[in-house]
Amino acid sequence: MEVLGKNNVLGKLVPYLLVAPIVIWIAVTIFFPLFNVIKESFYNTGFVGTKGSYVGLDNYKEAVTSPAYWEAWTKSLVWVLGNSIAQTLLAFAIALLLNKPSRFANWARTWMIIPWVIPTIVVGIFWQWIFNGSYGIFNHVLMSLNLADKPVNLIGDNTWSLPVTIFINTWHWFPFMAVIVLAGLSTISHEIYEAADVDGANKWQQFWKVTFPSLGPITFALGVVGTLWSFNIFDTIYILTGGGPAGATTTVPVFIYQQAFESFQIGKASATSIITAFFLIVFVSVFIKYGTPKED
Amino acid sequence: MKAVRYLFGILIIFLIVFPFYWVIVSSLKPADQILKPDLFPKALTLQHYRELLDQTSYLTNLSNSVLVALGTMLCSVLIVIPAGYAIYRMKFAGRKFVSRLILATYIFPGTLLLVPVYQMMSDLHLVNSLWGLIVINVTFAAPFSVWLMQGFFDSVPVALDEAAAIDGAGRMRTLLQIILPLIGPGIATISIYSFITSWTEFAFSSVLITSEELRTLPIGLNAIMGQYTVRWGWTTAGAVLTLLPVVVFFAFVGRFFVRGLTAGAVK
């Protein structure tokens, strides 16, 4: 009997042993560094690897009173909203288009995700080449259609750079979103639509009364994770514009990067990171509290 | 209505395909024609590719990228599968907490962590090492992979675990001999996901790698771009050579990946 008892204790330990590797991995690479950010945010550390002296809440005070930080938040809000709206619309439209069994739909489902598969740097090169301000094909088309009389440098333009960067990032990400929406659509049984047909509901009513509510959980997950993902996108912007021109595309992550690695103010960048993470946590909590789909 | 749908479909296909076409065609144009907007090239050449292979460290970058992607893939599968098995198939105190903790990684993402991760890696002597990249890529590939595995674990009947337990098989043997073969498609899906996450990673690679011979493809390509801004022949050829491996890879496994993504995301 004693052996059995020992086995039982071991058996209780098994799940903890199984989750231990991933929990340790995440703790070491995310939560441990996070403590470091919190610590550094109270020091006036400059260069990475140097030691600063304790300055209390100075970094925080400077961060919240810095107009550049709030300017970055405005850009981030435009960035997140623009990306979410464009990607959601495209993803839903494409998913609805491909949500019927046909050879083409099958093939298209696989291959349409290709813009998401390629590295951001390649996406950057694609569109910098197309939108190039001197000899890009886009300018050539604009000019031959008489829509512009001289080449325009959209990516380097004060007003256009942010929308164009949003467009390029949308091109990179919407296929992934479309696949997730398609996954949600595939769970809705055809019988519901047939019943709706019998009841005389038109396609538009069917979408709002059947399709949309069934997609609740997936839309919710995309809402939380997708928003965080797009808020935190750094590479697309950094590769395309480096945050310019004149800060026109400096979203919060780009701002933090510049503070840390270009102005060498690790302390300030850490405080900025903490304040930003705080807002993200508030966003996620509010979203989960009011946005969780009701189960019935 | 049907016409609108066809029009929309064609527009989307054009939007996806054109950038690929344009960069590939440009990379094949001779140097004196590349800046001209000819949709169909008048002459084709592999000159840019030859120069790129001879004069830049493309091949070294490629092998670094492959090593890091394979390492990331292996490590994330090795930590995700046991975790998924415990979270989705066992009852234990703290189960909810663990799955929340894994999801919480999305809140503290990339850029906010660039600085402290750099500091930590430098304490661990993992700056300028491919291992450092593998470690951080797994961090970003694993959480979503755990979430994806839920659908696959759920599709295996619990009765199988019970039958195995009655036959006297321990938890580990049940996982290895009974569950593992049945969640093959899930393992394939998260492998591909990890591979792609690693292949495309930019921010950490550019901060953590300081020497030229350890650069991955995206960083190497960025350097070529920055150094020779006007050499569009090299830049476009480099872009093609960077996307080519992953597109070839995807041609073989893409079907399984999209199917797996669909199956995993449903739950």
PDB file of C-alpha atoms in Angstrom, chain A residues 11-12 14-19 21-23 25-34 36-37 40 45 47-50 89-90 93-94 96-97 100 104 109-122 124-130 132 135-137 140 167 171-172 174-176 179-180 182-184 186-187 218 221 225 228-229 231-235 238-239 252-254 256-257 260-261 266 269-270 272-273 276-277 280-281 284, chain B residues 5 8-9 12-13 15-16 18-20 22-23 26 34-35 37 39 75 79-80 82-83 85-87 90-94 98 101-121 123-124 134-136 138-140 142-144 146-147 171-172 175 193 196 199-203 206-207 217-218 221-222 225 229-230 232 235-236 238-240 242-243 246-247 250-251 254-255 257-258 261-263 265-266:
ATOM      1  CA  GLY A  11       0.927  11.401  -9.809  1.00  0.00           C
ATOM      2  CA  LYS A  12      -0.173  14.695  -8.262  1.00  0.00           C
ATOM      3  CA  VAL A  14       2.983  15.147 -12.866  1.00  0.00           C
ATOM      4  CA  PRO A  15       0.924  18.090 -14.177  1.00  0.00           C
ATOM      5  CA  TYR A  16       3.232  20.552 -12.418  1.00  0.00           C
ATOM      6  CA  LEU A  17       6.276  18.907 -13.928  1.00  0.00           C
ATOM      7  CA  LEU A  18       4.636  19.109 -17.346  1.00  0.00           C
ATOM      8  CA  VAL A  19       3.864  22.824 -17.161  1.00  0.00           C
ATOM      9  CA  PRO A  21       9.294  24.144 -18.516  1.00  0.00           C
ATOM     10  CA  ILE A  22       7.010  26.678 -20.197  1.00  0.00           C
ATOM     11  CA  VAL A  23       6.263  28.515 -16.950  1.00  0.00           C
ATOM     12  CA  TRP A  25      10.759  29.823 -19.698  1.00  0.00           C
ATOM     13  CA  ILE A  26       8.192  32.615 -19.627  1.00  0.00           C
ATOM     14  CA  ALA A  27       9.114  33.677 -16.107  1.00  0.00           C
ATOM     15  CA  VAL A  28      12.781  33.970 -17.016  1.00  0.00           C
ATOM     16  CA  THR A  29      12.309  35.742 -20.335  1.00  0.00           C
ATOM     17  CA  ILE A  30       9.350  37.988 -19.519  1.00  0.00           C
ATOM     18  CA  PHE A  31       8.679  38.383 -15.825  1.00  0.00           C
ATOM     19  CA  PHE A  32      12.278  38.513 -14.663  1.00  0.00           C
ATOM     20  CA  PRO A  33      13.195  41.210 -17.237  1.00  0.00           C
ATOM     21  CA  LEU A  34      10.035  43.002 -16.198  1.00  0.00           C
ATOM     22  CA  ASN A  36      14.419  44.862 -14.181  1.00  0.00           C
ATOM     23  CA  VAL A  37      12.317  47.429 -16.054  1.00  0.00           C
ATOM     24  CA  GLU A  40      15.532  50.741 -13.876  1.00  0.00           C
ATOM     25  CA  THR A  45      20.517  54.905 -16.270  1.00  0.00           C
ATOM     26  CA  PHE A  47      23.534  53.549 -21.867  1.00  0.00           C
ATOM     27  CA  VAL A  48      22.547  49.849 -21.730  1.00  0.00           C
ATOM     28  CA  GLY A  49      24.803  48.107 -19.234  1.00  0.00           C
ATOM     29  CA  THR A  50      25.818  51.229 -17.296  1.00  0.00           C
ATOM     30  CA  LEU A  89     -13.345  44.339 -42.716  1.00  0.00           C
ATOM     31  CA  LEU A  90     -10.988  42.602 -45.130  1.00  0.00           C
ATOM     32  CA  ALA A  93     -15.167  39.931 -46.433  1.00  0.00           C
ATOM     33  CA  ILE A  94     -12.623  37.362 -47.586  1.00  0.00           C
ATOM     34  CA  LEU A  96     -17.328  35.059 -46.238  1.00  0.00           C
ATOM     35  CA  LEU A  97     -16.193  34.863 -49.851  1.00  0.00           C
ATOM     36  CA  LYS A 100     -17.978  27.553 -49.427  1.00  0.00           C
ATOM     37  CA  PHE A 104     -10.607  27.295 -55.681  1.00  0.00           C
ATOM     38  CA  ARG A 109      -7.382  29.517 -48.233  1.00  0.00           C
ATOM     39  CA  THR A 110      -3.873  28.124 -48.101  1.00  0.00           C
ATOM     40  CA  TRP A 111      -2.137  30.535 -50.417  1.00  0.00           C
ATOM     41  CA  MET A 112      -3.756  33.787 -49.377  1.00  0.00           C
ATOM     42  CA  ILE A 113      -1.861  33.591 -46.069  1.00  0.00           C
ATOM     43  CA  ILE A 114       1.428  34.063 -47.912  1.00  0.00           C
ATOM     44  CA  PRO A 115       1.773  37.814 -47.118  1.00  0.00           C
ATOM     45  CA  TRP A 116       1.783  36.865 -43.437  1.00  0.00           C
ATOM     46  CA  VAL A 117       4.433  34.185 -43.931  1.00  0.00           C
ATOM     47  CA  ILE A 118       7.141  36.415 -45.399  1.00  0.00           C
ATOM     48  CA  PRO A 119       9.438  38.491 -43.175  1.00  0.00           C
ATOM     49  CA  THR A 120       8.481  42.093 -42.442  1.00  0.00           C
ATOM     50  CA  ILE A 121      11.703  43.317 -44.019  1.00  0.00           C
ATOM     51  CA  VAL A 122      10.582  41.775 -47.315  1.00  0.00           C
ATOM     52  CA  GLY A 124       8.981  46.650 -46.402  1.00  0.00           C
ATOM     53  CA  ILE A 125      11.044  46.213 -49.546  1.00  0.00           C
ATOM     54  CA  PHE A 126       7.960  45.279 -51.612  1.00  0.00           C
ATOM     55  CA  TRP A 127       6.143  48.472 -50.813  1.00  0.00           C
ATOM     56  CA  GLN A 128       9.104  50.807 -50.654  1.00  0.00           C
ATOM     57  CA  TRP A 129       9.857  49.677 -54.169  1.00  0.00           C
ATOM     58  CA  ILE A 130       6.263  50.168 -55.314  1.00  0.00           C
ATOM     59  CA  ASN A 132       9.303  54.795 -54.238  1.00  0.00           C
ATOM     60  CA  TYR A 135      10.731  55.796 -59.812  1.00  0.00           C
ATOM     61  CA  GLY A 136       8.116  53.673 -58.049  1.00  0.00           C
ATOM     62  CA  ILE A 137       5.510  51.992 -60.237  1.00  0.00           C
ATOM     63  CA  HIS A 140       4.200  56.048 -62.657  1.00  0.00           C
ATOM     64  CA  PHE A 167      -2.078  49.997 -45.302  1.00  0.00           C
ATOM     65  CA  TRP A 171      -1.496  43.841 -46.169  1.00  0.00           C
ATOM     66  CA  HIS A 172       0.936  41.870 -44.008  1.00  0.00           C
ATOM     67  CA  PHE A 174      -5.138  40.522 -42.817  1.00  0.00           C
ATOM     68  CA  PRO A 175      -4.599  37.017 -44.292  1.00  0.00           C
ATOM     69  CA  PHE A 176      -3.866  35.619 -40.840  1.00  0.00           C
ATOM     70  CA  VAL A 179      -7.925  32.346 -41.604  1.00  0.00           C
ATOM     71  CA  ILE A 180      -9.013  32.736 -37.977  1.00  0.00           C
ATOM     72  CA  LEU A 182     -12.776  31.258 -41.513  1.00  0.00           C
ATOM     73  CA  ALA A 183     -12.101  28.861 -38.658  1.00  0.00           C
ATOM     74  CA  GLY A 184     -14.973  30.440 -36.761  1.00  0.00           C
ATOM     75  CA  SER A 186     -16.635  26.606 -40.257  1.00  0.00           C
ATOM     76  CA  THR A 187     -18.209  25.884 -36.863  1.00  0.00           C
ATOM     77  CA  ILE A 218     -13.513  34.474 -32.086  1.00  0.00           C
ATOM     78  CA  ALA A 221     -10.239  36.758 -28.963  1.00  0.00           C
ATOM     79  CA  VAL A 225      -5.015  39.584 -28.835  1.00  0.00           C
ATOM     80  CA  LEU A 228      -2.320  43.970 -28.383  1.00  0.00           C
ATOM     81  CA  TRP A 229      -0.502  42.498 -31.365  1.00  0.00           C
ATOM     82  CA  PHE A 231      -0.368  48.009 -30.728  1.00  0.00           C
ATOM     83  CA  ASN A 232       2.998  46.372 -30.215  1.00  0.00           C
ATOM     84  CA  ILE A 233       4.057  46.196 -33.829  1.00  0.00           C
ATOM     85  CA  PHE A 234       7.439  47.786 -34.124  1.00  0.00           C
ATOM     86  CA  ASP A 235       9.282  46.208 -37.017  1.00  0.00           C
ATOM     87  CA  TYR A 238      10.805  50.926 -37.951  1.00  0.00           C
ATOM     88  CA  ILE A 239      11.714  49.338 -41.292  1.00  0.00           C
ATOM     89  CA  VAL A 252       4.516  54.255 -28.509  1.00  0.00           C
ATOM     90  CA  PRO A 253       6.721  51.183 -29.167  1.00  0.00           C
ATOM     91  CA  VAL A 254       8.836  53.165 -31.642  1.00  0.00           C
ATOM     92  CA  ILE A 256      10.293  53.631 -26.406  1.00  0.00           C
ATOM     93  CA  TYR A 257      12.828  52.106 -28.781  1.00  0.00           C
ATOM     94  CA  ALA A 260      16.346  53.446 -25.164  1.00  0.00           C
ATOM     95  CA  PHE A 261      18.544  52.775 -28.155  1.00  0.00           C
ATOM     96  CA  ILE A 266      17.275  53.425 -20.381  1.00  0.00           C
ATOM     97  CA  ALA A 269      12.458  54.312 -21.454  1.00  0.00           C
ATOM     98  CA  SER A 270      11.759  51.902 -18.582  1.00  0.00           C
ATOM     99  CA  THR A 272       7.645  54.900 -20.212  1.00  0.00           C
ATOM    100  CA  SER A 273       7.344  51.124 -20.674  1.00  0.00           C
ATOM    101  CA  THR A 276       2.388  51.959 -21.241  1.00  0.00           C
ATOM    102  CA  ALA A 277       2.011  48.429 -19.857  1.00  0.00           C
ATOM    103  CA  LEU A 280      -2.558  47.984 -21.738  1.00  0.00           C
ATOM    104  CA  ILE A 281      -3.550  46.079 -18.608  1.00  0.00           C
ATOM    105  CA  VAL A 284      -7.404  44.215 -21.364  1.00  0.00           C
TER     106      VAL A 284
ATOM    107  CA  ARG B   5     -18.046  39.488 -55.543  1.00  0.00           C
ATOM    108  CA  PHE B   8     -13.724  42.126 -55.111  1.00  0.00           C
ATOM    109  CA  GLY B   9     -12.053  38.732 -55.428  1.00  0.00           C
ATOM    110  CA  ILE B  12      -7.785  41.048 -53.550  1.00  0.00           C
ATOM    111  CA  ILE B  13      -5.839  38.581 -55.672  1.00  0.00           C
ATOM    112  CA  LEU B  15      -3.378  43.159 -54.183  1.00  0.00           C
ATOM    113  CA  ILE B  16      -1.710  40.008 -52.852  1.00  0.00           C
ATOM    114  CA  PHE B  18       1.237  42.156 -57.572  1.00  0.00           C
ATOM    115  CA  PRO B  19       3.958  43.065 -55.009  1.00  0.00           C
ATOM    116  CA  PHE B  20       5.447  39.572 -55.393  1.00  0.00           C
ATOM    117  CA  TRP B  22       6.814  43.257 -59.271  1.00  0.00           C
ATOM    118  CA  VAL B  23       9.758  42.545 -56.976  1.00  0.00           C
ATOM    119  CA  SER B  26      12.510  43.777 -61.032  1.00  0.00           C
ATOM    120  CA  ILE B  34      15.458  48.148 -63.349  1.00  0.00           C
ATOM    121  CA  LEU B  35      14.324  51.718 -62.689  1.00  0.00           C
ATOM    122  CA  PRO B  37       8.367  50.873 -65.123  1.00  0.00           C
ATOM    123  CA  LEU B  39       5.563  45.562 -66.495  1.00  0.00           C
ATOM    124  CA  CYS B  75      12.290  23.964 -28.223  1.00  0.00           C
ATOM    125  CA  ILE B  79       7.734  22.778 -23.958  1.00  0.00           C
ATOM    126  CA  VAL B  80       4.294  23.344 -25.517  1.00  0.00           C
ATOM    127  CA  PRO B  82       3.647  18.692 -22.197  1.00  0.00           C
ATOM    128  CA  ALA B  83       2.137  21.987 -21.022  1.00  0.00           C
ATOM    129  CA  TYR B  85      -1.354  18.027 -22.156  1.00  0.00           C
ATOM    130  CA  ALA B  86      -1.438  19.116 -18.519  1.00  0.00           C
ATOM    131  CA  ILE B  87      -3.593  22.203 -19.065  1.00  0.00           C
ATOM    132  CA  MET B  90      -5.532  17.071 -16.354  1.00  0.00           C
ATOM    133  CA  LYS B  91      -7.173  18.538 -13.305  1.00  0.00           C
ATOM    134  CA  PHE B  92      -4.809  20.275 -10.912  1.00  0.00           C
ATOM    135  CA  ALA B  93      -4.850  23.238  -8.593  1.00  0.00           C
ATOM    136  CA  GLY B  94      -3.525  26.321 -10.375  1.00  0.00           C
ATOM    137  CA  VAL B  98      -1.040  28.785 -15.514  1.00  0.00           C
ATOM    138  CA  LEU B 101      -0.032  33.433 -17.074  1.00  0.00           C
ATOM    139  CA  ILE B 102       0.719  32.107 -20.531  1.00  0.00           C
ATOM    140  CA  LEU B 103      -1.820  34.470 -22.093  1.00  0.00           C
ATOM    141  CA  ALA B 104      -0.482  37.396 -20.053  1.00  0.00           C
ATOM    142  CA  THR B 105       2.686  37.286 -22.139  1.00  0.00           C
ATOM    143  CA  TYR B 106       0.781  39.190 -24.802  1.00  0.00           C
ATOM    144  CA  ILE B 107       0.475  42.189 -22.505  1.00  0.00           C
ATOM    145  CA  PHE B 108       4.210  42.656 -22.091  1.00  0.00           C
ATOM    146  CA  PRO B 109       5.347  42.310 -25.623  1.00  0.00           C
ATOM    147  CA  GLY B 110       8.290  42.960 -27.853  1.00  0.00           C
ATOM    148  CA  THR B 111       9.513  46.497 -27.654  1.00  0.00           C
ATOM    149  CA  LEU B 112       8.788  47.016 -23.975  1.00  0.00           C
ATOM    150  CA  LEU B 113      11.040  44.046 -23.338  1.00  0.00           C
ATOM    151  CA  LEU B 114      13.863  44.880 -25.735  1.00  0.00           C
ATOM    152  CA  VAL B 115      15.871  46.732 -23.108  1.00  0.00           C
ATOM    153  CA  PRO B 116      15.560  44.359 -20.143  1.00  0.00           C
ATOM    154  CA  VAL B 117      15.956  41.262 -22.312  1.00  0.00           C
ATOM    155  CA  TYR B 118      19.118  42.761 -23.757  1.00  0.00           C
ATOM    156  CA  GLN B 119      20.411  43.384 -20.233  1.00  0.00           C
ATOM    157  CA  MET B 120      19.512  39.885 -19.099  1.00  0.00           C
ATOM    158  CA  MET B 121      21.081  38.269 -22.162  1.00  0.00           C
ATOM    159  CA  ASP B 123      24.384  38.994 -17.991  1.00  0.00           C
ATOM    160  CA  LEU B 124      23.977  35.457 -19.310  1.00  0.00           C
ATOM    161  CA  ILE B 134      16.261  30.932 -29.968  1.00  0.00           C
ATOM    162  CA  VAL B 135      15.434  31.619 -26.321  1.00  0.00           C
ATOM    163  CA  ILE B 136      13.493  34.787 -27.072  1.00  0.00           C
ATOM    164  CA  VAL B 138      10.396  30.545 -28.216  1.00  0.00           C
ATOM    165  CA  THR B 139       8.978  33.029 -25.709  1.00  0.00           C
ATOM    166  CA  PHE B 140       6.924  34.638 -28.449  1.00  0.00           C
ATOM    167  CA  ALA B 142       4.999  29.283 -27.384  1.00  0.00           C
ATOM    168  CA  PRO B 143       1.968  31.088 -25.870  1.00  0.00           C
ATOM    169  CA  PHE B 144      -0.051  31.155 -29.093  1.00  0.00           C
ATOM    170  CA  VAL B 146      -0.399  26.416 -26.398  1.00  0.00           C
ATOM    171  CA  TRP B 147      -3.671  28.108 -27.273  1.00  0.00           C
ATOM    172  CA  ARG B 171       0.541   9.616 -17.559  1.00  0.00           C
ATOM    173  CA  MET B 172       3.773   9.986 -19.484  1.00  0.00           C
ATOM    174  CA  LEU B 175       1.016  10.980 -23.634  1.00  0.00           C
ATOM    175  CA  TYR B 193       4.031  28.545 -36.610  1.00  0.00           C
ATOM    176  CA  ILE B 196       7.671  31.284 -39.317  1.00  0.00           C
ATOM    177  CA  TRP B 199      12.085  33.349 -39.648  1.00  0.00           C
ATOM    178  CA  THR B 200      10.416  36.758 -39.657  1.00  0.00           C
ATOM    179  CA  GLU B 201      11.652  38.064 -36.285  1.00  0.00           C
ATOM    180  CA  PHE B 202      13.331  41.440 -36.598  1.00  0.00           C
ATOM    181  CA  ALA B 203      13.451  43.602 -33.458  1.00  0.00           C
ATOM    182  CA  SER B 206      18.715  43.509 -34.609  1.00  0.00           C
ATOM    183  CA  VAL B 207      19.427  44.361 -30.963  1.00  0.00           C
ATOM    184  CA  LEU B 217      18.425  37.012 -43.042  1.00  0.00           C
ATOM    185  CA  PRO B 218      16.123  39.934 -42.140  1.00  0.00           C
ATOM    186  CA  LEU B 221      18.911  42.241 -45.763  1.00  0.00           C
ATOM    187  CA  ASN B 222      18.268  45.387 -43.747  1.00  0.00           C
ATOM    188  CA  MET B 225      19.302  47.965 -47.925  1.00  0.00           C
ATOM    189  CA  THR B 229      19.969  52.344 -50.754  1.00  0.00           C
ATOM    190  CA  VAL B 230      20.105  52.904 -54.454  1.00  0.00           C
ATOM    191  CA  TRP B 232      17.558  48.116 -56.079  1.00  0.00           C
ATOM    192  CA  THR B 235      17.678  44.773 -52.631  1.00  0.00           C
ATOM    193  CA  THR B 236      14.995  43.121 -54.748  1.00  0.00           C
ATOM    194  CA  GLY B 238      17.792  39.844 -51.602  1.00  0.00           C
ATOM    195  CA  ALA B 239      14.069  40.128 -50.903  1.00  0.00           C
ATOM    196  CA  VAL B 240      13.355  37.266 -53.308  1.00  0.00           C
ATOM    197  CA  THR B 242      14.693  35.797 -48.290  1.00  0.00           C
ATOM    198  CA  LEU B 243      11.104  34.956 -49.125  1.00  0.00           C
ATOM    199  CA  VAL B 246       9.879  30.151 -46.582  1.00  0.00           C
ATOM    200  CA  VAL B 247       7.578  30.052 -49.616  1.00  0.00           C
ATOM    201  CA  PHE B 250       5.114  26.664 -47.194  1.00  0.00           C
ATOM    202  CA  ALA B 251       4.343  25.005 -50.533  1.00  0.00           C
ATOM    203  CA  GLY B 254       0.998  25.190 -46.036  1.00  0.00           C
ATOM    204  CA  ARG B 255      -2.080  22.999 -46.396  1.00  0.00           C
ATOM    205  CA  PHE B 257      -0.727  24.613 -41.423  1.00  0.00           C
ATOM    206  CA  VAL B 258      -3.885  26.403 -42.520  1.00  0.00           C
ATOM    207  CA  LEU B 261      -4.799  26.799 -37.658  1.00  0.00           C
ATOM    208  CA  THR B 262      -8.457  26.396 -38.536  1.00  0.00           C
ATOM    209  CA  ALA B 263      -8.934  23.329 -36.363  1.00  0.00           C
ATOM    210  CA  ALA B 265      -8.590  28.177 -33.385  1.00  0.00           C
ATOM    211  CA  VAL B 266     -12.143  26.881 -33.379  1.00  0.00           C
TER     212      VAL B 266
END
